[in-house]
Amino acid sequence: NAGVIQTPRHKVTGKGQEATLWCEPISGHSAVFWYRQTIVQGLEFLTYFRNQAPIDDSGMPKERFSAQMPNQSHSTLKIQSTQPQDSAVYLCASSLDWGLGTSQNTLYFGAGTRLSVL
Amino acid sequence: AQKVTQTQTSISVMEKTTVTMDCVYETQDSSYFLFWYKQTASGEIVFLIRQDSYKKENATVGHYSLNFQKPKSSIGLIITATQIEDSAVYFCAMRERGAGNTRKLIFGLGTTLQVQP
């Protein structure tokens, strides 16, 4: 089991450019989460998919950010017209998404993509 | 709204001692789950231990245990016999059971633990 795979590990964009971040969840996991980590805000929830369907996007900035999960093996987070304040580590996590047991509720995180907007 | 607060920014302890990290939470839900995660220097975030709100017994996994005080909305993480490799950032997190369809976790800002030899 390779764990959650995120690509690229680092991305540098110029202000105003688009950035697309990729996530491959653990095989068999039906839930995918996106978080953003900064020193000031910590781990901020962005959005959550279950069986590829968007369930909760309450943390997504209303403009410029979008997420998709076109199939069960990958999800993307797209940031249009990137701004310096978008610089952060973007983390993807996956989990089983049924039942109340620990295994079903444990989030497994990827290594993250460090986005730097110059 | 959910909120998780970790007031200790950083803690330094000597190896082989016991350390407690504090966490308090706010929720309107009567049933919820509490978690502790660890982020190593490499950036890897791993699950450590979980407490269900309806369970009175404190959870224990290896040298990690919890001090769950429901009336105080408090869930402390206790690490006994600390080792150098326990040096990391520790995050407290919560998920409300009755939060509709979502399973999102809300995290605290973290506590940095440094274990000195």
PDB file of C-alpha atoms in Angstrom:
ATOM      1  CA  ASN A   1       0.000   0.000   0.000  1.00  0.00           C
ATOM      2  CA  ALA A   2       1.663   3.173  -1.211  1.00  0.00           C
ATOM      3  CA  GLY A   3      -0.373   5.483   0.966  1.00  0.00           C
ATOM      4  CA  VAL A   4      -1.882   8.732  -0.234  1.00  0.00           C
ATOM      5  CA  ILE A   5       0.152  10.124  -3.109  1.00  0.00           C
ATOM      6  CA  GLN A   6       0.297  13.832  -3.813  1.00  0.00           C
ATOM      7  CA  THR A   7       1.971  15.447  -6.780  1.00  0.00           C
ATOM      8  CA  PRO A   8       3.889  17.595  -7.231  1.00  0.00           C
ATOM      9  CA  ARG A   9       5.690  17.852  -3.903  1.00  0.00           C
ATOM     10  CA  HIS A  10       6.618  21.439  -4.603  1.00  0.00           C
ATOM     11  CA  LYS A  11       5.101  23.942  -6.976  1.00  0.00           C
ATOM     12  CA  VAL A  12       6.176  27.478  -7.639  1.00  0.00           C
ATOM     13  CA  THR A  13       3.860  29.771  -9.546  1.00  0.00           C
ATOM     14  CA  GLY A  14       3.861  33.402 -10.440  1.00  0.00           C
ATOM     15  CA  LYS A  15       1.108  35.643  -9.184  1.00  0.00           C
ATOM     16  CA  GLY A  16      -1.940  35.259 -11.403  1.00  0.00           C
ATOM     17  CA  GLN A  17      -1.029  31.832 -12.742  1.00  0.00           C
ATOM     18  CA  GLU A  18      -3.044  28.657 -12.275  1.00  0.00           C
ATOM     19  CA  ALA A  19      -1.989  25.770 -10.055  1.00  0.00           C
ATOM     20  CA  THR A  20      -3.360  22.244 -10.156  1.00  0.00           C
ATOM     21  CA  LEU A  21      -2.592  19.849  -7.350  1.00  0.00           C
ATOM     22  CA  TRP A  22      -3.122  16.105  -7.613  1.00  0.00           C
ATOM     23  CA  CYS A  23      -4.036  13.476  -5.090  1.00  0.00           C
ATOM     24  CA  GLU A  24      -4.285   9.706  -5.372  1.00  0.00           C
ATOM     25  CA  PRO A  25      -6.087   8.252  -2.353  1.00  0.00           C
ATOM     26  CA  ILE A  26      -5.426   4.874  -0.839  1.00  0.00           C
ATOM     27  CA  SER A  27      -7.082   2.165  -2.887  1.00  0.00           C
ATOM     28  CA  GLY A  28     -10.428   1.229  -1.384  1.00  0.00           C
ATOM     29  CA  HIS A  29     -10.874   4.468   0.497  1.00  0.00           C
ATOM     30  CA  SER A  30     -14.092   6.198  -0.444  1.00  0.00           C
ATOM     31  CA  ALA A  31     -13.510   9.512   1.320  1.00  0.00           C
ATOM     32  CA  VAL A  32     -11.055  12.161   0.191  1.00  0.00           C
ATOM     33  CA  PHE A  33     -10.298  15.340   2.109  1.00  0.00           C
ATOM     34  CA  TRP A  34      -8.304  18.447   1.207  1.00  0.00           C
ATOM     35  CA  TYR A  35      -6.679  20.588   3.882  1.00  0.00           C
ATOM     36  CA  ARG A  36      -4.425  23.639   3.739  1.00  0.00           C
ATOM     37  CA  GLN A  37      -1.676  24.124   6.293  1.00  0.00           C
ATOM     38  CA  THR A  38      -0.065  27.432   7.202  1.00  0.00           C
ATOM     39  CA  ILE A  39       1.797  28.571  10.278  1.00  0.00           C
ATOM     40  CA  VAL A  40      -0.874  31.122  11.160  1.00  0.00           C
ATOM     41  CA  GLN A  41      -4.075  29.195  10.374  1.00  0.00           C
ATOM     42  CA  GLY A  42      -2.831  25.668  11.040  1.00  0.00           C
ATOM     43  CA  LEU A  43      -4.683  22.819   9.347  1.00  0.00           C
ATOM     44  CA  GLU A  44      -7.727  24.277   7.612  1.00  0.00           C
ATOM     45  CA  PHE A  45     -10.385  22.019   6.123  1.00  0.00           C
ATOM     46  CA  LEU A  46     -11.162  22.828   2.519  1.00  0.00           C
ATOM     47  CA  THR A  47     -13.385  20.145   1.028  1.00  0.00           C
ATOM     48  CA  TYR A  48     -14.477  16.512   1.234  1.00  0.00           C
ATOM     49  CA  PHE A  49     -15.638  13.902  -1.283  1.00  0.00           C
ATOM     50  CA  ARG A  50     -17.397  10.644  -0.699  1.00  0.00           C
ATOM     51  CA  ASN A  51     -17.502   8.107  -3.515  1.00  0.00           C
ATOM     52  CA  GLN A  52     -16.368  10.912  -5.822  1.00  0.00           C
ATOM     53  CA  ALA A  53     -19.335  13.122  -4.906  1.00  0.00           C
ATOM     54  CA  PRO A  54     -18.697  16.474  -3.213  1.00  0.00           C
ATOM     55  CA  ILE A  55     -20.137  16.344   0.286  1.00  0.00           C
ATOM     56  CA  ASP A  56     -18.778  19.357   2.130  1.00  0.00           C
ATOM     57  CA  ASP A  57     -16.959  22.302   0.591  1.00  0.00           C
ATOM     58  CA  SER A  58     -17.550  24.665   3.487  1.00  0.00           C
ATOM     59  CA  GLY A  59     -13.853  25.479   3.780  1.00  0.00           C
ATOM     60  CA  MET A  60     -13.230  26.318   0.165  1.00  0.00           C
ATOM     61  CA  PRO A  61     -12.616  29.976  -0.655  1.00  0.00           C
ATOM     62  CA  LYS A  62     -15.541  31.088  -2.779  1.00  0.00           C
ATOM     63  CA  GLU A  63     -13.416  32.390  -5.575  1.00  0.00           C
ATOM     64  CA  ARG A  64     -10.548  30.871  -7.512  1.00  0.00           C
ATOM     65  CA  PHE A  65     -10.552  27.483  -5.713  1.00  0.00           C
ATOM     66  CA  SER A  66     -12.193  24.365  -7.097  1.00  0.00           C
ATOM     67  CA  ALA A  67     -11.861  20.652  -6.457  1.00  0.00           C
ATOM     68  CA  GLN A  68     -12.904  17.645  -8.420  1.00  0.00           C
ATOM     69  CA  MET A  69     -12.832  13.896  -8.151  1.00  0.00           C
ATOM     70  CA  PRO A  70     -13.408  12.519 -11.632  1.00  0.00           C
ATOM     71  CA  ASN A  71     -12.742   8.921 -10.605  1.00  0.00           C
ATOM     72  CA  GLN A  72     -12.033   6.931  -7.471  1.00  0.00           C
ATOM     73  CA  SER A  73      -8.299   7.010  -7.987  1.00  0.00           C
ATOM     74  CA  HIS A  74      -7.631  10.711  -8.061  1.00  0.00           C
ATOM     75  CA  SER A  75      -8.749  14.138  -6.984  1.00  0.00           C
ATOM     76  CA  THR A  76      -7.536  17.549  -8.049  1.00  0.00           C
ATOM     77  CA  LEU A  77      -7.474  20.925  -6.368  1.00  0.00           C
ATOM     78  CA  LYS A  78      -7.236  23.827  -8.767  1.00  0.00           C
ATOM     79  CA  ILE A  79      -6.380  27.372  -7.814  1.00  0.00           C
ATOM     80  CA  GLN A  80      -6.909  29.993 -10.489  1.00  0.00           C
ATOM     81  CA  SER A  81      -5.107  33.314 -10.536  1.00  0.00           C
ATOM     82  CA  THR A  82      -2.892  32.368  -7.598  1.00  0.00           C
ATOM     83  CA  GLN A  83      -2.067  35.018  -5.049  1.00  0.00           C
ATOM     84  CA  PRO A  84       0.815  35.178  -2.531  1.00  0.00           C
ATOM     85  CA  GLN A  85      -1.625  34.438   0.290  1.00  0.00           C
ATOM     86  CA  ASP A  86      -2.359  31.071  -1.331  1.00  0.00           C
ATOM     87  CA  SER A  87       1.164  29.950  -0.449  1.00  0.00           C
ATOM     88  CA  ALA A  88       0.773  26.990   1.883  1.00  0.00           C
ATOM     89  CA  VAL A  89       1.125  23.228   2.129  1.00  0.00           C
ATOM     90  CA  TYR A  90      -1.917  21.564   0.631  1.00  0.00           C
ATOM     91  CA  LEU A  91      -2.665  18.184   2.149  1.00  0.00           C
ATOM     92  CA  CYS A  92      -4.853  15.433   0.830  1.00  0.00           C
ATOM     93  CA  ALA A  93      -6.155  12.697   3.097  1.00  0.00           C
ATOM     94  CA  SER A  94      -8.316   9.651   2.543  1.00  0.00           C
ATOM     95  CA  SER A  95     -10.279   7.291   4.741  1.00  0.00           C
ATOM     96  CA  LEU A  96     -12.810   4.555   4.694  1.00  0.00           C
ATOM     97  CA  ASP A  97     -16.138   6.273   4.958  1.00  0.00           C
ATOM     98  CA  TRP A  98     -18.533   3.963   6.678  1.00  0.00           C
ATOM     99  CA  GLY A  99     -19.120   2.805  10.232  1.00  0.00           C
ATOM    100  CA  LEU A 100     -17.869   4.156  13.512  1.00  0.00           C
ATOM    101  CA  GLY A 101     -14.760   2.112  14.077  1.00  0.00           C
ATOM    102  CA  THR A 102     -11.347   3.686  14.432  1.00  0.00           C
ATOM    103  CA  SER A 103     -10.102   2.350  11.141  1.00  0.00           C
ATOM    104  CA  GLN A 104     -13.058   3.828   9.340  1.00  0.00           C
ATOM    105  CA  ASN A 105     -12.577   7.215  10.879  1.00  0.00           C
ATOM    106  CA  THR A 106      -8.825   7.557  10.657  1.00  0.00           C
ATOM    107  CA  LEU A 107      -7.563  10.016   8.095  1.00  0.00           C
ATOM    108  CA  TYR A 108      -4.418   8.984   6.221  1.00  0.00           C
ATOM    109  CA  PHE A 109      -2.542  12.005   4.979  1.00  0.00           C
ATOM    110  CA  GLY A 110      -0.350  12.429   1.966  1.00  0.00           C
ATOM    111  CA  ALA A 111       3.007  14.182   2.160  1.00  0.00           C
ATOM    112  CA  GLY A 112       1.482  17.389   0.866  1.00  0.00           C
ATOM    113  CA  THR A 113       2.208  19.829  -1.935  1.00  0.00           C
ATOM    114  CA  ARG A 114       4.064  22.974  -0.955  1.00  0.00           C
ATOM    115  CA  LEU A 115       2.738  25.802  -3.102  1.00  0.00           C
ATOM    116  CA  SER A 116       4.802  28.954  -3.317  1.00  0.00           C
ATOM    117  CA  VAL A 117       3.304  31.940  -5.150  1.00  0.00           C
ATOM    118  CA  LEU A 118       5.868  34.545  -6.035  1.00  0.00           C
TER     119      LEU A 118
ATOM    120  CA  ALA B   1     -19.635  25.823  15.573  1.00  0.00           C
ATOM    121  CA  GLN B   2     -16.837  23.441  16.325  1.00  0.00           C
ATOM    122  CA  LYS B   3     -13.595  24.752  17.752  1.00  0.00           C
ATOM    123  CA  VAL B   4     -10.444  23.073  19.005  1.00  0.00           C
ATOM    124  CA  THR B   5      -7.913  24.984  21.093  1.00  0.00           C
ATOM    125  CA  GLN B   6      -4.404  23.959  22.033  1.00  0.00           C
ATOM    126  CA  THR B   7      -2.974  26.606  24.323  1.00  0.00           C
ATOM    127  CA  GLN B   8       0.541  25.218  24.606  1.00  0.00           C
ATOM    128  CA  THR B   9       2.592  26.361  21.643  1.00  0.00           C
ATOM    129  CA  SER B  10       5.653  24.341  22.578  1.00  0.00           C
ATOM    130  CA  ILE B  11       6.892  22.046  25.316  1.00  0.00           C
ATOM    131  CA  SER B  12      10.383  20.781  26.061  1.00  0.00           C
ATOM    132  CA  VAL B  13      10.978  17.725  28.230  1.00  0.00           C
ATOM    133  CA  MET B  14      13.795  15.407  29.106  1.00  0.00           C
ATOM    134  CA  GLU B  15      13.898  11.962  27.600  1.00  0.00           C
ATOM    135  CA  LYS B  16      12.121   9.188  29.538  1.00  0.00           C
ATOM    136  CA  THR B  17       9.821  11.581  31.369  1.00  0.00           C
ATOM    137  CA  THR B  18       6.040  11.968  31.037  1.00  0.00           C
ATOM    138  CA  VAL B  19       4.451  14.881  29.225  1.00  0.00           C
ATOM    139  CA  THR B  20       0.850  16.052  28.987  1.00  0.00           C
ATOM    140  CA  MET B  21      -0.463  18.180  26.147  1.00  0.00           C
ATOM    141  CA  ASP B  22      -3.691  20.079  26.628  1.00  0.00           C
ATOM    142  CA  CYS B  23      -6.648  20.441  24.298  1.00  0.00           C
ATOM    143  CA  VAL B  24     -10.078  21.940  24.849  1.00  0.00           C
ATOM    144  CA  TYR B  25     -12.929  21.854  22.380  1.00  0.00           C
ATOM    145  CA  GLU B  26     -16.288  23.427  21.723  1.00  0.00           C
ATOM    146  CA  THR B  27     -19.239  21.610  20.210  1.00  0.00           C
ATOM    147  CA  GLN B  28     -22.998  21.718  20.209  1.00  0.00           C
ATOM    148  CA  ASP B  29     -23.210  18.009  19.535  1.00  0.00           C
ATOM    149  CA  SER B  30     -23.800  15.533  22.355  1.00  0.00           C
ATOM    150  CA  SER B  31     -21.821  12.858  20.535  1.00  0.00           C
ATOM    151  CA  TYR B  32     -18.430  13.404  18.949  1.00  0.00           C
ATOM    152  CA  PHE B  33     -15.025  11.893  18.313  1.00  0.00           C
ATOM    153  CA  LEU B  34     -11.697  13.283  19.464  1.00  0.00           C
ATOM    154  CA  PHE B  35      -8.361  12.476  17.853  1.00  0.00           C
ATOM    155  CA  TRP B  36      -4.682  13.165  18.274  1.00  0.00           C
ATOM    156  CA  TYR B  37      -2.360  13.258  15.290  1.00  0.00           C
ATOM    157  CA  LYS B  38       1.401  13.743  15.111  1.00  0.00           C
ATOM    158  CA  GLN B  39       3.351  15.605  12.431  1.00  0.00           C
ATOM    159  CA  THR B  40       7.019  14.683  12.200  1.00  0.00           C
ATOM    160  CA  ALA B  41       9.836  16.891  11.012  1.00  0.00           C
ATOM    161  CA  SER B  42       9.478  15.384   7.543  1.00  0.00           C
ATOM    162  CA  GLY B  43       5.914  16.672   7.412  1.00  0.00           C
ATOM    163  CA  GLU B  44       4.241  13.295   7.691  1.00  0.00           C
ATOM    164  CA  ILE B  45       0.963  13.383   9.641  1.00  0.00           C
ATOM    165  CA  VAL B  46      -0.025  10.177  11.390  1.00  0.00           C
ATOM    166  CA  PHE B  47      -2.955   9.168  13.564  1.00  0.00           C
ATOM    167  CA  LEU B  48      -2.134   8.354  17.186  1.00  0.00           C
ATOM    168  CA  ILE B  49      -5.225   7.784  19.291  1.00  0.00           C
ATOM    169  CA  ARG B  50      -8.948   8.427  19.462  1.00  0.00           C
ATOM    170  CA  GLN B  51     -11.596   8.963  22.153  1.00  0.00           C
ATOM    171  CA  ASP B  52     -15.337   8.583  21.605  1.00  0.00           C
ATOM    172  CA  SER B  53     -17.357  11.038  23.673  1.00  0.00           C
ATOM    173  CA  TYR B  54     -19.761   8.405  24.967  1.00  0.00           C
ATOM    174  CA  LYS B  55     -16.963   6.267  26.401  1.00  0.00           C
ATOM    175  CA  LYS B  56     -15.987   6.989  29.991  1.00  0.00           C
ATOM    176  CA  GLU B  57     -12.795   4.957  29.869  1.00  0.00           C
ATOM    177  CA  ASN B  58      -9.730   6.854  28.700  1.00  0.00           C
ATOM    178  CA  ALA B  59      -8.175   5.474  25.528  1.00  0.00           C
ATOM    179  CA  THR B  60      -4.658   4.036  25.642  1.00  0.00           C
ATOM    180  CA  VAL B  61      -2.410   2.972  22.777  1.00  0.00           C
ATOM    181  CA  GLY B  62       1.170   2.020  23.523  1.00  0.00           C
ATOM    182  CA  HIS B  63       2.793   4.858  25.444  1.00  0.00           C
ATOM    183  CA  TYR B  64       0.010   7.270  24.477  1.00  0.00           C
ATOM    184  CA  SER B  65      -3.022   7.744  26.700  1.00  0.00           C
ATOM    185  CA  LEU B  66      -5.780  10.296  26.999  1.00  0.00           C
ATOM    186  CA  ASN B  67      -7.179  12.264  29.912  1.00  0.00           C
ATOM    187  CA  PHE B  68     -10.774  12.847  28.831  1.00  0.00           C
ATOM    188  CA  GLN B  69     -12.696  15.266  31.046  1.00  0.00           C
ATOM    189  CA  LYS B  70     -16.045  15.692  29.359  1.00  0.00           C
ATOM    190  CA  PRO B  71     -17.486  18.278  31.807  1.00  0.00           C
ATOM    191  CA  LYS B  72     -14.480  20.476  31.051  1.00  0.00           C
ATOM    192  CA  SER B  73     -14.538  19.741  27.286  1.00  0.00           C
ATOM    193  CA  SER B  74     -10.947  18.691  27.654  1.00  0.00           C
ATOM    194  CA  ILE B  75      -8.912  15.910  26.046  1.00  0.00           C
ATOM    195  CA  GLY B  76      -5.289  15.821  27.125  1.00  0.00           C
ATOM    196  CA  LEU B  77      -2.661  13.616  25.492  1.00  0.00           C
ATOM    197  CA  ILE B  78      -0.234  11.918  27.850  1.00  0.00           C
ATOM    198  CA  ILE B  79       3.009  10.442  26.583  1.00  0.00           C
ATOM    199  CA  THR B  80       4.901   8.325  29.066  1.00  0.00           C
ATOM    200  CA  ALA B  81       8.573   7.381  28.861  1.00  0.00           C
ATOM    201  CA  THR B  82       9.197   9.922  26.127  1.00  0.00           C
ATOM    202  CA  GLN B  83      11.800   9.197  23.474  1.00  0.00           C
ATOM    203  CA  ILE B  84      13.804  11.505  21.244  1.00  0.00           C
ATOM    204  CA  GLU B  85      11.730  10.360  18.287  1.00  0.00           C
ATOM    205  CA  ASP B  86       8.569  11.650  19.977  1.00  0.00           C
ATOM    206  CA  SER B  87       9.759  15.142  19.071  1.00  0.00           C
ATOM    207  CA  ALA B  88       7.081  16.418  16.695  1.00  0.00           C
ATOM    208  CA  VAL B  89       4.029  18.642  16.431  1.00  0.00           C
ATOM    209  CA  TYR B  90       0.927  17.162  18.022  1.00  0.00           C
ATOM    210  CA  PHE B  91      -2.535  18.083  16.794  1.00  0.00           C
ATOM    211  CA  CYS B  92      -5.826  17.604  18.559  1.00  0.00           C
ATOM    212  CA  ALA B  93      -8.872  17.185  16.308  1.00  0.00           C
ATOM    213  CA  MET B  94     -12.616  16.693  16.606  1.00  0.00           C
ATOM    214  CA  ARG B  95     -15.443  15.378  14.505  1.00  0.00           C
ATOM    215  CA  GLU B  96     -19.072  15.801  15.456  1.00  0.00           C
ATOM    216  CA  ARG B  97     -21.080  12.629  15.067  1.00  0.00           C
ATOM    217  CA  GLY B  98     -24.285  14.483  14.301  1.00  0.00           C
ATOM    218  CA  ALA B  99     -22.683  16.772  11.791  1.00  0.00           C
ATOM    219  CA  GLY B 100     -24.961  15.720   9.004  1.00  0.00           C
ATOM    220  CA  ASN B 101     -23.255  14.179   6.075  1.00  0.00           C
ATOM    221  CA  THR B 102     -19.748  15.425   6.683  1.00  0.00           C
ATOM    222  CA  ARG B 103     -16.857  13.603   8.282  1.00  0.00           C
ATOM    223  CA  LYS B 104     -14.461  16.521   8.324  1.00  0.00           C
ATOM    224  CA  LEU B 105     -12.044  16.885  11.217  1.00  0.00           C
ATOM    225  CA  ILE B 106     -11.422  20.265  12.820  1.00  0.00           C
ATOM    226  CA  PHE B 107      -7.865  20.625  14.074  1.00  0.00           C
ATOM    227  CA  GLY B 108      -6.195  22.696  16.765  1.00  0.00           C
ATOM    228  CA  LEU B 109      -3.091  24.723  15.936  1.00  0.00           C
ATOM    229  CA  GLY B 110      -0.765  22.130  17.406  1.00  0.00           C
ATOM    230  CA  THR B 111       1.786  21.813  20.186  1.00  0.00           C
ATOM    231  CA  THR B 112       5.462  21.359  19.360  1.00  0.00           C
ATOM    232  CA  LEU B 113       7.128  18.809  21.598  1.00  0.00           C
ATOM    233  CA  GLN B 114      10.882  18.675  21.915  1.00  0.00           C
ATOM    234  CA  VAL B 115      12.375  15.761  23.791  1.00  0.00           C
ATOM    235  CA  GLN B 116      15.897  16.450  25.045  1.00  0.00           C
ATOM    236  CA  PRO B 117      18.467  13.701  25.632  1.00  0.00           C
TER     237      PRO B 117
END
